Amino acid sequence: MSPGRCGSEVPTEVGDVSDTNGVLVPVSPSPTLEETVEYAVDTVEKGDGSGAVHLVLTAPGHHVGNEGLDRDETLLSTAEKYATGAAGNGVSIRTSLLGTDEYFADPVNHFELLVDYVAEHDLDRVIIDPDYSVDATAHVLQSMETVLAESNIRYEVAPVSRSWRPTGPELIRGGVIAAMAFGFYVALGGPTYPFALWTGAVTALITAVLLRNVAFERTPHVGSALATLGRGVVFVPYLLWEIAKANVQFAYVVLHPSLPIDPCLDRVDAAVGDGLSVTAFANSITLTPGTLTVDTVGSELLVHSLAPSARKDLAEGLHERAVRILFYGREGADLPGPLARGDMEPVVQSADAVAGAGASAEAESGGEADD
Amino acid sequence: MTLLTAVIVLFVALGVFFTLVAAVGVLRLPDVYTRSHAATKADTLGAGFTIVAVGIYFGTTGEILRTILLLVFIYITNPTAAHSITRAAYSQDIEVWTTDENDTTAEHGGDSP
């Protein structure tokens, strides 16, 4: 792309440029977003000038709660504003939000979405923001380049001026980490003299700087974080009560002479959105005796249950509802359990359990018992 | 023997009881998955009661705060440990024990292929 080749009205060489359907810019909340978008618009204009700039934001984790969806939409429209500001005639701007109904544990999943998008729209290349990150995680440029190179997609890193100025979200994350670290230090050690407090503050600051892009999956949002914390005040006693109740049942089962257990293994697709809520869900399953999370793939959990009663709680979404109320508020409870949704399938179960499930299915719908 | 002592003794006794249940469970249950139910969870409640007793015994704000923190960490690490143990077992293809196995070794036997 030499700067001398500007004559856009001349129908010039057909090479790799004329079949350009456009370029893709992965959007992320970075300080260099504006420059990257402008560079992308520039690239298209220097080509045949008729391609489109696709601004794509991968934003998984909105399975049902719509938590943070408006933030993503704001980010995307900001990027669009930058692009339309820079674009001349002929360059069209398209935006899209991908993966909103999925949960990804791995940044590579984000890149695969981008690869699919490029293939689907037959785009010419990907222009990467050097500060691109999957929301609050550390920069992942290298693994993104690997994925793109493996898929034979052309990409270039936008030549933008980079600064070491922390961005707003980084400051928020760093501040939250510093406050938590300092609070923990004071609670644990109870220092009273100034020297200990000062060194504690310095340590908290260092922790914040080091972990600002590691500790959070998404930048915490004061409003929703406070709401979750407030609901946690109800959730924790509820969970403790469930644990106590289930422990009594467990003690009964273990101490019963005939050991009445009927272990089963089920795959459950949890209707929760991000790493924190999946973790809370998986751990509350494990904490309640009778059920145990064996493995997780994204939001899919493999749950081992000791007895039919524990399995029934799981199927009816007892834990799931509690966790959904915790993270999404009261309306989060209006969802049928995993079994009723069809998000639960047995992996290993005994013949007795199959017979039991068949019988109850017959009782409910008139029978489609398949062994 | 004040009321406070009685409450502390009650909590310690409950803690000991659930820890004992956990130990019995580890011995009686048939496979790694069911055993880790016992090893990590009845234990959680047992440790919980014991720590509550400790908090009441010391009774100062600082100590109570620290025992609560202890509890928080037990409640985070315990399910995580159970998860990682069973996950390792599952990835090693260790079979899940079901009641069928019990039946075939006993008198039922036969109708499963």
mmCIF file of C-alpha atoms in Angstrom, chain A:
data_model
loop_
_atom_site.group_PDB
_atom_site.id
_atom_site.type_symbol
_atom_site.label_atom_id
_atom_site.label_comp_id
_atom_site.label_asym_id
_atom_site.label_seq_id
_atom_site.Cartn_x
_atom_site.Cartn_y
_atom_site.Cartn_z
ATOM 1 C CA MET A 1 0.000 0.000 0.000
ATOM 2 C CA SER A 2 2.199 2.843 -1.182
ATOM 3 C CA PRO A 3 0.730 6.256 -0.607
ATOM 4 C CA GLY A 4 1.226 7.201 -4.251
ATOM 5 C CA ARG A 5 -1.599 4.931 -5.427
ATOM 6 C CA CYS A 6 -4.516 7.133 -4.659
ATOM 7 C CA GLY A 7 -6.424 7.445 -7.920
ATOM 8 C CA SER A 8 -9.597 5.819 -6.852
ATOM 9 C CA GLU A 9 -11.687 6.769 -9.911
ATOM 10 C CA VAL A 10 -9.363 4.866 -12.228
ATOM 11 C CA PRO A 11 -10.468 1.253 -12.472
ATOM 12 C CA THR A 12 -6.978 -0.002 -11.878
ATOM 13 C CA GLU A 13 -5.430 -3.382 -11.589
ATOM 14 C CA VAL A 14 -7.558 -6.276 -10.564
ATOM 15 C CA GLY A 15 -5.013 -7.948 -8.256
ATOM 16 C CA ASP A 16 -5.874 -8.728 -4.709
ATOM 17 C CA VAL A 17 -7.650 -5.474 -4.115
ATOM 18 C CA SER A 18 -10.649 -5.402 -6.395
ATOM 19 C CA ASP A 19 -12.215 -8.513 -4.990
ATOM 20 C CA THR A 20 -11.937 -6.855 -1.634
ATOM 21 C CA ASN A 21 -15.162 -7.164 0.166
ATOM 22 C CA GLY A 22 -13.690 -5.228 2.977
ATOM 23 C CA VAL A 23 -11.642 -5.538 6.075
ATOM 24 C CA LEU A 24 -12.463 -6.679 9.536
ATOM 25 C CA VAL A 25 -11.515 -4.762 12.634
ATOM 26 C CA PRO A 26 -11.947 -6.613 15.919
ATOM 27 C CA VAL A 27 -13.206 -4.052 18.378
ATOM 28 C CA SER A 28 -12.052 -3.907 21.959
ATOM 29 C CA PRO A 29 -12.014 -1.133 24.527
ATOM 30 C CA SER A 30 -8.481 0.020 23.882
ATOM 31 C CA PRO A 31 -6.970 3.511 23.766
ATOM 32 C CA THR A 32 -5.819 2.973 20.200
ATOM 33 C CA LEU A 33 -9.228 1.952 18.869
ATOM 34 C CA GLU A 34 -9.834 5.262 17.103
ATOM 35 C CA GLU A 35 -6.509 5.203 15.269
ATOM 36 C CA THR A 36 -6.973 1.574 14.292
ATOM 37 C CA VAL A 37 -10.430 2.206 12.877
ATOM 38 C CA GLU A 38 -9.149 5.228 10.967
ATOM 39 C CA TYR A 39 -6.290 3.166 9.588
ATOM 40 C CA ALA A 40 -8.737 0.481 8.455
ATOM 41 C CA VAL A 41 -10.946 3.035 6.706
ATOM 42 C CA ASP A 42 -7.839 4.437 5.074
ATOM 43 C CA THR A 43 -6.778 1.020 3.852
ATOM 44 C CA VAL A 44 -10.129 0.412 2.182
ATOM 45 C CA GLU A 45 -10.108 3.830 0.568
ATOM 46 C CA LYS A 46 -6.602 3.264 -0.780
ATOM 47 C CA GLY A 47 -7.805 0.000 -2.259
ATOM 48 C CA ASP A 48 -10.699 0.310 -4.693
ATOM 49 C CA GLY A 49 -12.553 2.455 -2.232
ATOM 50 C CA SER A 50 -15.738 0.456 -2.381
ATOM 51 C CA GLY A 51 -15.194 -2.156 0.273
ATOM 52 C CA ALA A 52 -16.707 -2.169 3.655
ATOM 53 C CA VAL A 53 -15.146 -1.845 7.067
ATOM 54 C CA HIS A 54 -16.587 -4.476 9.348
ATOM 55 C CA LEU A 55 -16.356 -3.558 12.983
ATOM 56 C CA VAL A 56 -16.863 -6.733 14.963
ATOM 57 C CA LEU A 57 -17.113 -7.139 18.682
ATOM 58 C CA THR A 58 -17.076 -10.603 20.191
ATOM 59 C CA ALA A 59 -19.128 -10.351 23.321
ATOM 60 C CA PRO A 60 -20.033 -13.702 24.773
ATOM 61 C CA GLY A 61 -21.616 -14.033 28.160
ATOM 62 C CA HIS A 62 -25.070 -12.641 27.579
ATOM 63 C CA HIS A 63 -26.693 -16.021 27.722
ATOM 64 C CA VAL A 64 -29.851 -14.721 29.281
ATOM 65 C CA GLY A 65 -28.997 -11.942 31.644
ATOM 66 C CA ASN A 66 -28.118 -9.218 29.126
ATOM 67 C CA GLU A 67 -25.565 -8.162 31.697
ATOM 68 C CA GLY A 68 -23.291 -5.608 30.118
ATOM 69 C CA LEU A 69 -24.897 -5.867 26.702
ATOM 70 C CA ASP A 70 -25.566 -2.143 26.554
ATOM 71 C CA ARG A 71 -21.913 -1.463 27.391
ATOM 72 C CA ASP A 72 -20.878 -3.550 24.393
ATOM 73 C CA GLU A 73 -23.379 -1.772 22.176
ATOM 74 C CA THR A 74 -22.029 1.593 23.312
ATOM 75 C CA LEU A 75 -18.491 0.500 22.524
ATOM 76 C CA LEU A 76 -19.532 -0.666 19.091
ATOM 77 C CA SER A 77 -21.357 2.547 18.274
ATOM 78 C CA THR A 78 -18.339 4.550 19.442
ATOM 79 C CA ALA A 79 -16.194 2.578 17.004
ATOM 80 C CA GLU A 80 -18.786 3.204 14.304
ATOM 81 C CA LYS A 81 -18.677 6.925 15.029
ATOM 82 C CA TYR A 82 -14.888 6.935 14.596
ATOM 83 C CA ALA A 83 -15.266 5.079 11.318
ATOM 84 C CA THR A 84 -17.973 7.268 9.808
ATOM 85 C CA GLY A 85 -15.987 10.310 10.875
ATOM 86 C CA ALA A 86 -12.991 9.085 8.887
ATOM 87 C CA ALA A 87 -14.770 7.503 5.944
ATOM 88 C CA GLY A 88 -15.332 9.166 2.605
ATOM 89 C CA ASN A 89 -17.954 8.103 0.087
ATOM 90 C CA GLY A 90 -18.069 4.528 -0.985
ATOM 91 C CA VAL A 91 -16.710 3.029 2.184
ATOM 92 C CA SER A 92 -19.521 1.455 4.061
ATOM 93 C CA ILE A 93 -19.319 0.669 7.719
ATOM 94 C CA ARG A 94 -20.883 -2.420 9.188
ATOM 95 C CA THR A 95 -20.963 -3.407 12.783
ATOM 96 C CA SER A 96 -21.885 -6.655 14.410
ATOM 97 C CA LEU A 97 -21.891 -8.267 17.786
ATOM 98 C CA LEU A 98 -20.920 -11.932 17.786
ATOM 99 C CA GLY A 99 -21.378 -14.789 20.170
ATOM 100 C CA THR A 100 -23.734 -13.073 22.560
ATOM 101 C CA ASP A 101 -25.499 -16.311 23.448
ATOM 102 C CA GLU A 102 -22.385 -18.293 24.272
ATOM 103 C CA TYR A 103 -19.860 -18.463 27.052
ATOM 104 C CA PHE A 104 -16.186 -18.832 26.236
ATOM 105 C CA ALA A 105 -13.546 -19.881 28.698
ATOM 106 C CA ASP A 106 -10.771 -19.453 26.165
ATOM 107 C CA PRO A 107 -9.829 -16.347 24.159
ATOM 108 C CA VAL A 108 -9.174 -18.605 21.172
ATOM 109 C CA ASN A 109 -12.950 -19.101 20.890
ATOM 110 C CA HIS A 110 -13.251 -15.379 20.250
ATOM 111 C CA PHE A 111 -10.775 -15.596 17.395
ATOM 112 C CA GLU A 112 -12.578 -18.559 15.898
ATOM 113 C CA LEU A 113 -15.723 -16.454 15.746
ATOM 114 C CA LEU A 114 -13.746 -13.825 13.860
ATOM 115 C CA VAL A 115 -12.349 -16.439 11.478
ATOM 116 C CA ASP A 116 -15.862 -17.683 10.734
ATOM 117 C CA TYR A 117 -17.007 -14.136 10.138
ATOM 118 C CA VAL A 118 -14.171 -13.476 7.706
ATOM 119 C CA ALA A 119 -14.981 -16.652 5.784
ATOM 120 C CA GLU A 120 -18.680 -15.910 5.728
ATOM 121 C CA HIS A 121 -18.290 -12.394 4.363
ATOM 122 C CA ASP A 122 -15.290 -13.242 2.202
ATOM 123 C CA LEU A 123 -13.254 -10.417 3.658
ATOM 124 C CA ASP A 124 -9.860 -9.440 2.415
ATOM 125 C CA ARG A 125 -7.957 -9.040 5.636
ATOM 126 C CA VAL A 126 -8.082 -8.416 9.336
ATOM 127 C CA ILE A 127 -6.675 -5.244 10.796
ATOM 128 C CA ILE A 128 -5.682 -5.702 14.371
ATOM 129 C CA ASP A 129 -5.501 -3.097 17.043
ATOM 130 C CA PRO A 130 -2.128 -3.627 18.774
ATOM 131 C CA ASP A 131 -3.870 -3.068 22.093
ATOM 132 C CA TYR A 132 -6.641 -5.536 21.319
ATOM 133 C CA SER A 133 -7.698 -7.571 24.303
ATOM 134 C CA VAL A 134 -10.616 -9.794 25.095
ATOM 135 C CA ASP A 135 -12.196 -7.369 27.499
ATOM 136 C CA ALA A 136 -10.357 -7.428 30.797
ATOM 137 C CA THR A 137 -7.785 -10.080 30.038
ATOM 138 C CA ALA A 138 -4.170 -9.374 29.252
ATOM 139 C CA HIS A 139 -3.230 -8.693 25.686
ATOM 140 C CA VAL A 140 -3.700 -11.710 23.496
ATOM 141 C CA LEU A 141 -2.277 -10.456 20.244
ATOM 142 C CA GLN A 142 0.129 -13.308 19.755
ATOM 143 C CA SER A 143 -2.402 -16.102 20.063
ATOM 144 C CA MET A 144 -4.764 -14.176 17.814
ATOM 145 C CA GLU A 145 -2.078 -13.909 15.150
ATOM 146 C CA THR A 146 -1.458 -17.633 15.453
ATOM 147 C CA VAL A 147 -5.127 -18.466 14.909
ATOM 148 C CA LEU A 148 -5.401 -16.117 11.931
ATOM 149 C CA ALA A 149 -2.209 -17.456 10.365
ATOM 150 C CA GLU A 150 -3.405 -21.031 10.777
ATOM 151 C CA SER A 151 -6.642 -20.171 9.008
ATOM 152 C CA ASN A 152 -4.743 -18.514 6.148
ATOM 153 C CA ILE A 153 -6.291 -15.155 6.773
ATOM 154 C CA ARG A 154 -4.279 -12.089 5.956
ATOM 155 C CA TYR A 155 -3.854 -9.730 8.817
ATOM 156 C CA GLU A 156 -1.861 -6.702 9.719
ATOM 157 C CA VAL A 157 -1.308 -4.889 12.926
ATOM 158 C CA ALA A 158 -2.341 -1.275 12.592
ATOM 159 C CA PRO A 159 0.613 1.105 12.898
ATOM 160 C CA VAL A 160 -0.646 3.317 15.680
ATOM 161 C CA SER A 161 1.170 5.361 18.220
ATOM 162 C CA ARG A 162 1.049 3.580 21.516
ATOM 163 C CA SER A 163 1.256 5.132 24.902
ATOM 164 C CA TRP A 164 1.664 3.805 28.393
ATOM 165 C CA ARG A 165 -1.264 5.793 29.666
ATOM 166 C CA PRO A 166 -3.662 3.446 31.440
ATOM 167 C CA THR A 167 -7.191 3.409 30.080
ATOM 168 C CA GLY A 168 -10.292 4.135 32.131
ATOM 169 C CA PRO A 169 -11.277 0.472 32.548
ATOM 170 C CA GLU A 170 -7.716 -0.355 33.558
ATOM 171 C CA LEU A 171 -7.858 2.299 36.257
ATOM 172 C CA ILE A 172 -11.160 0.919 37.533
ATOM 173 C CA ARG A 173 -9.834 -2.637 37.665
ATOM 174 C CA GLY A 174 -6.579 -1.537 39.264
ATOM 175 C CA GLY A 175 -8.443 0.537 41.839
ATOM 176 C CA VAL A 176 -10.743 -2.334 42.771
ATOM 177 C CA ILE A 177 -7.795 -4.712 43.124
ATOM 178 C CA ALA A 178 -5.821 -2.220 45.242
ATOM 179 C CA ALA A 179 -8.805 -1.655 47.540
ATOM 180 C CA MET A 180 -9.423 -5.383 47.930
ATOM 181 C CA ALA A 181 -5.768 -6.201 48.525
ATOM 182 C CA PHE A 182 -5.381 -3.462 51.112
ATOM 183 C CA GLY A 183 -8.627 -4.399 52.843
ATOM 184 C CA PHE A 184 -7.530 -8.034 53.014
ATOM 185 C CA TYR A 185 -4.137 -7.049 54.408
ATOM 186 C CA VAL A 186 -5.688 -4.923 57.129
ATOM 187 C CA ALA A 187 -8.282 -7.570 57.996
ATOM 188 C CA LEU A 188 -5.693 -10.310 58.235
ATOM 189 C CA GLY A 189 -2.818 -8.530 59.929
ATOM 190 C CA GLY A 190 -4.603 -5.721 61.738
ATOM 191 C CA PRO A 191 -1.657 -3.311 61.508
ATOM 192 C CA THR A 192 -2.046 -0.084 63.467
ATOM 193 C CA TYR A 193 1.243 1.782 63.174
ATOM 194 C CA PRO A 194 1.916 4.017 60.134
ATOM 195 C CA PHE A 195 4.882 2.101 58.742
ATOM 196 C CA ALA A 196 2.823 -1.089 58.321
ATOM 197 C CA LEU A 197 -0.038 0.822 56.743
ATOM 198 C CA TRP A 198 2.254 2.586 54.284
ATOM 199 C CA THR A 199 4.066 -0.536 53.207
ATOM 200 C CA GLY A 200 0.687 -2.258 52.904
ATOM 201 C CA ALA A 201 -0.585 0.502 50.650
ATOM 202 C CA VAL A 202 2.522 0.299 48.463
ATOM 203 C CA THR A 203 2.166 -3.474 48.184
ATOM 204 C CA ALA A 204 -1.518 -3.117 47.262
ATOM 205 C CA LEU A 205 -0.554 -0.642 44.555
ATOM 206 C CA ILE A 206 2.059 -2.988 43.093
ATOM 207 C CA THR A 207 -0.478 -5.815 43.114
ATOM 208 C CA ALA A 208 -2.971 -3.605 41.313
ATOM 209 C CA VAL A 209 -0.480 -2.647 38.617
ATOM 210 C CA LEU A 210 0.579 -6.253 38.040
ATOM 211 C CA LEU A 211 -2.870 -7.825 38.079
ATOM 212 C CA ARG A 212 -5.010 -5.129 36.456
ATOM 213 C CA ASN A 213 -5.389 -7.162 33.280
ATOM 214 C CA VAL A 214 -5.469 -10.566 34.926
ATOM 215 C CA ALA A 215 -7.795 -10.585 37.907
ATOM 216 C CA PHE A 216 -11.093 -9.746 36.202
ATOM 217 C CA GLU A 217 -12.845 -11.299 33.297
ATOM 218 C CA ARG A 218 -14.887 -8.188 32.666
ATOM 219 C CA THR A 219 -14.340 -4.727 34.017
ATOM 220 C CA PRO A 220 -16.442 -4.501 37.149
ATOM 221 C CA HIS A 221 -19.372 -2.167 36.923
ATOM 222 C CA VAL A 222 -20.114 -0.360 40.161
ATOM 223 C CA GLY A 223 -23.904 -0.580 39.902
ATOM 224 C CA SER A 224 -24.210 -4.250 39.066
ATOM 225 C CA ALA A 225 -21.340 -5.198 41.394
ATOM 226 C CA LEU A 226 -23.126 -3.519 44.315
ATOM 227 C CA ALA A 227 -26.411 -5.176 43.355
ATOM 228 C CA THR A 228 -24.708 -8.582 43.231
ATOM 229 C CA LEU A 229 -23.047 -7.899 46.570
ATOM 230 C CA GLY A 230 -26.402 -6.934 48.069
ATOM 231 C CA ARG A 231 -28.087 -10.079 46.765
ATOM 232 C CA GLY A 232 -25.087 -12.040 48.055
ATOM 233 C CA VAL A 233 -26.176 -11.108 51.575
ATOM 234 C CA VAL A 234 -29.293 -13.202 50.922
ATOM 235 C CA PHE A 235 -27.551 -15.828 48.806
ATOM 236 C CA VAL A 236 -24.872 -16.813 51.321
ATOM 237 C CA PRO A 237 -27.234 -17.697 54.207
ATOM 238 C CA TYR A 238 -29.461 -19.517 51.701
ATOM 239 C CA LEU A 239 -26.484 -21.515 50.456
ATOM 240 C CA LEU A 240 -25.352 -22.251 54.029
ATOM 241 C CA TRP A 241 -28.861 -23.463 54.859
ATOM 242 C CA GLU A 242 -28.914 -25.695 51.760
ATOM 243 C CA ILE A 243 -25.485 -27.064 52.695
ATOM 244 C CA ALA A 244 -26.604 -27.841 56.237
ATOM 245 C CA LYS A 245 -29.831 -29.475 55.048
ATOM 246 C CA ALA A 246 -28.118 -31.584 52.426
ATOM 247 C CA ASN A 247 -25.406 -32.571 54.904
ATOM 248 C CA VAL A 248 -28.013 -34.062 57.215
ATOM 249 C CA GLN A 249 -29.368 -36.088 54.284
ATOM 250 C CA PHE A 250 -25.834 -37.094 53.413
ATOM 251 C CA ALA A 251 -25.140 -38.222 56.980
ATOM 252 C CA TYR A 252 -28.319 -40.311 56.831
ATOM 253 C CA VAL A 253 -27.252 -41.981 53.587
ATOM 254 C CA VAL A 254 -23.701 -42.690 54.754
ATOM 255 C CA LEU A 255 -24.693 -44.017 58.153
ATOM 256 C CA HIS A 256 -27.620 -46.089 56.852
ATOM 257 C CA PRO A 257 -26.744 -49.802 57.031
ATOM 258 C CA SER A 258 -27.722 -50.546 53.416
ATOM 259 C CA LEU A 259 -26.011 -47.415 51.979
ATOM 260 C CA PRO A 260 -28.919 -46.275 49.742
ATOM 261 C CA ILE A 261 -27.002 -44.561 46.939
ATOM 262 C CA ASP A 262 -27.636 -44.495 43.190
ATOM 263 C CA PRO A 263 -24.823 -42.494 41.546
ATOM 264 C CA CYS A 264 -25.406 -40.874 38.168
ATOM 265 C CA LEU A 265 -23.375 -38.657 35.896
ATOM 266 C CA ASP A 266 -25.179 -35.940 33.934
ATOM 267 C CA ARG A 267 -24.189 -33.267 31.490
ATOM 268 C CA VAL A 268 -25.835 -29.973 32.328
ATOM 269 C CA ASP A 269 -25.716 -26.847 30.199
ATOM 270 C CA ALA A 270 -25.948 -24.038 32.711
ATOM 271 C CA ALA A 271 -27.890 -20.920 31.822
ATOM 272 C CA VAL A 272 -25.295 -18.605 33.291
ATOM 273 C CA GLY A 273 -23.120 -16.228 31.393
ATOM 274 C CA ASP A 274 -19.519 -15.677 32.400
ATOM 275 C CA GLY A 275 -16.610 -17.174 34.267
ATOM 276 C CA LEU A 276 -17.626 -15.890 37.671
ATOM 277 C CA SER A 277 -21.219 -17.093 37.505
ATOM 278 C CA VAL A 278 -20.226 -20.468 36.063
ATOM 279 C CA THR A 279 -17.705 -20.846 38.886
ATOM 280 C CA ALA A 280 -20.296 -19.837 41.476
ATOM 281 C CA PHE A 281 -22.744 -22.326 39.988
ATOM 282 C CA ALA A 282 -20.217 -25.174 39.799
ATOM 283 C CA ASN A 283 -18.972 -24.555 43.324
ATOM 284 C CA SER A 284 -22.442 -24.280 44.814
ATOM 285 C CA ILE A 285 -23.259 -27.617 43.178
ATOM 286 C CA THR A 286 -20.144 -29.143 44.701
ATOM 287 C CA LEU A 287 -20.710 -27.583 48.120
ATOM 288 C CA THR A 288 -24.189 -29.022 48.401
ATOM 289 C CA PRO A 289 -23.570 -32.626 49.351
ATOM 290 C CA GLY A 290 -25.012 -35.123 46.922
ATOM 291 C CA THR A 291 -23.847 -33.341 43.801
ATOM 292 C CA LEU A 292 -20.323 -32.797 42.532
ATOM 293 C CA THR A 293 -19.032 -30.936 39.501
ATOM 294 C CA VAL A 294 -16.591 -33.255 37.769
ATOM 295 C CA ASP A 295 -15.693 -31.285 34.681
ATOM 296 C CA THR A 296 -16.588 -28.072 32.905
ATOM 297 C CA VAL A 297 -16.396 -27.100 29.269
ATOM 298 C CA GLY A 298 -17.558 -23.529 28.871
ATOM 299 C CA SER A 299 -20.948 -23.422 30.525
ATOM 300 C CA GLU A 300 -21.414 -27.183 30.225
ATOM 301 C CA LEU A 301 -20.907 -28.981 33.493
ATOM 302 C CA LEU A 302 -20.467 -32.659 34.138
ATOM 303 C CA VAL A 303 -22.203 -33.351 37.410
ATOM 304 C CA HIS A 304 -21.959 -36.486 39.511
ATOM 305 C CA SER A 305 -24.884 -37.051 41.832
ATOM 306 C CA LEU A 306 -24.958 -39.466 44.711
ATOM 307 C CA ALA A 307 -28.655 -40.061 45.170
ATOM 308 C CA PRO A 308 -31.873 -39.445 43.204
ATOM 309 C CA SER A 309 -32.999 -36.629 45.508
ATOM 310 C CA ALA A 310 -29.837 -34.607 44.848
ATOM 311 C CA ARG A 311 -30.191 -35.285 41.147
ATOM 312 C CA LYS A 312 -33.766 -34.060 41.209
ATOM 313 C CA ASP A 313 -32.695 -30.774 42.830
ATOM 314 C CA LEU A 314 -30.190 -30.333 40.042
ATOM 315 C CA ALA A 315 -32.714 -31.159 37.313
ATOM 316 C CA GLU A 316 -35.179 -28.677 38.710
ATOM 317 C CA GLY A 317 -32.547 -25.965 38.722
ATOM 318 C CA LEU A 318 -32.405 -25.336 42.465
ATOM 319 C CA HIS A 319 -28.793 -24.129 42.446
ATOM 320 C CA GLU A 320 -29.068 -22.582 39.042
ATOM 321 C CA ARG A 321 -31.985 -20.398 40.089
ATOM 322 C CA ALA A 322 -30.125 -19.184 43.173
ATOM 323 C CA VAL A 323 -27.035 -18.290 41.151
ATOM 324 C CA ARG A 324 -29.135 -16.602 38.481
ATOM 325 C CA ILE A 325 -30.900 -14.499 41.093
ATOM 326 C CA LEU A 326 -27.489 -13.617 42.514
ATOM 327 C CA PHE A 327 -26.127 -12.339 39.223
ATOM 328 C CA TYR A 328 -29.169 -11.245 37.228
ATOM 329 C CA GLY A 329 -31.678 -10.177 39.849
ATOM 330 C CA ARG A 330 -35.182 -11.369 40.462
ATOM 331 C CA GLU A 331 -36.198 -11.822 36.822
ATOM 332 C CA GLY A 332 -33.367 -14.350 36.494
ATOM 333 C CA ALA A 333 -35.490 -16.850 38.387
ATOM 334 C CA ASP A 334 -38.111 -17.088 35.632
ATOM 335 C CA LEU A 335 -36.500 -19.989 33.851
ATOM 336 C CA PRO A 336 -37.414 -23.659 33.949
ATOM 337 C CA GLY A 337 -34.827 -26.102 35.283
ATOM 338 C CA PRO A 338 -32.194 -27.697 33.022
ATOM 339 C CA LEU A 339 -34.250 -30.867 32.559
ATOM 340 C CA ALA A 340 -37.375 -29.021 31.411
ATOM 341 C CA ARG A 341 -35.239 -26.857 29.092
ATOM 342 C CA GLY A 342 -33.625 -29.943 27.568
ATOM 343 C CA ASP A 343 -30.199 -28.852 28.770
ATOM 344 C CA MET A 344 -29.577 -31.959 30.851
ATOM 345 C CA GLU A 345 -28.615 -35.361 29.529
ATOM 346 C CA PRO A 346 -27.457 -38.421 31.411
ATOM 347 C CA VAL A 347 -23.961 -39.731 30.687
ATOM 348 C CA VAL A 348 -23.795 -42.627 33.100
ATOM 349 C CA GLN A 349 -26.784 -43.903 35.013
ATOM 350 C CA SER A 350 -27.907 -47.153 36.526
ATOM 351 C CA ALA A 351 -30.706 -49.289 35.156
ATOM 352 C CA ASP A 352 -32.802 -48.313 38.154
ATOM 353 C CA ALA A 353 -32.416 -44.614 37.375
ATOM 354 C CA VAL A 354 -33.338 -45.218 33.718
ATOM 355 C CA ALA A 355 -36.459 -47.072 34.824
ATOM 356 C CA GLY A 356 -37.283 -44.298 37.266
ATOM 357 C CA ALA A 357 -36.830 -41.564 34.662
ATOM 358 C CA GLY A 358 -38.861 -43.559 32.141
ATOM 359 C CA ALA A 359 -41.670 -43.994 34.608
ATOM 360 C CA SER A 360 -41.808 -40.319 35.464
ATOM 361 C CA ALA A 361 -41.645 -39.349 31.801
ATOM 362 C CA GLU A 362 -44.568 -41.661 31.103
ATOM 363 C CA ALA A 363 -46.474 -40.146 33.955
ATOM 364 C CA GLU A 364 -45.879 -36.675 32.552
ATOM 365 C CA SER A 365 -46.264 -36.971 28.825
ATOM 366 C CA GLY A 366 -47.627 -40.396 28.011
ATOM 367 C CA GLY A 367 -44.414 -42.223 27.476
ATOM 368 C CA GLU A 368 -41.435 -42.097 25.205
ATOM 369 C CA ALA A 369 -39.188 -44.227 27.319
ATOM 370 C CA ASP A 370 -36.108 -45.154 25.375
ATOM 371 C CA ASP A 371 -33.453 -47.366 26.880
#
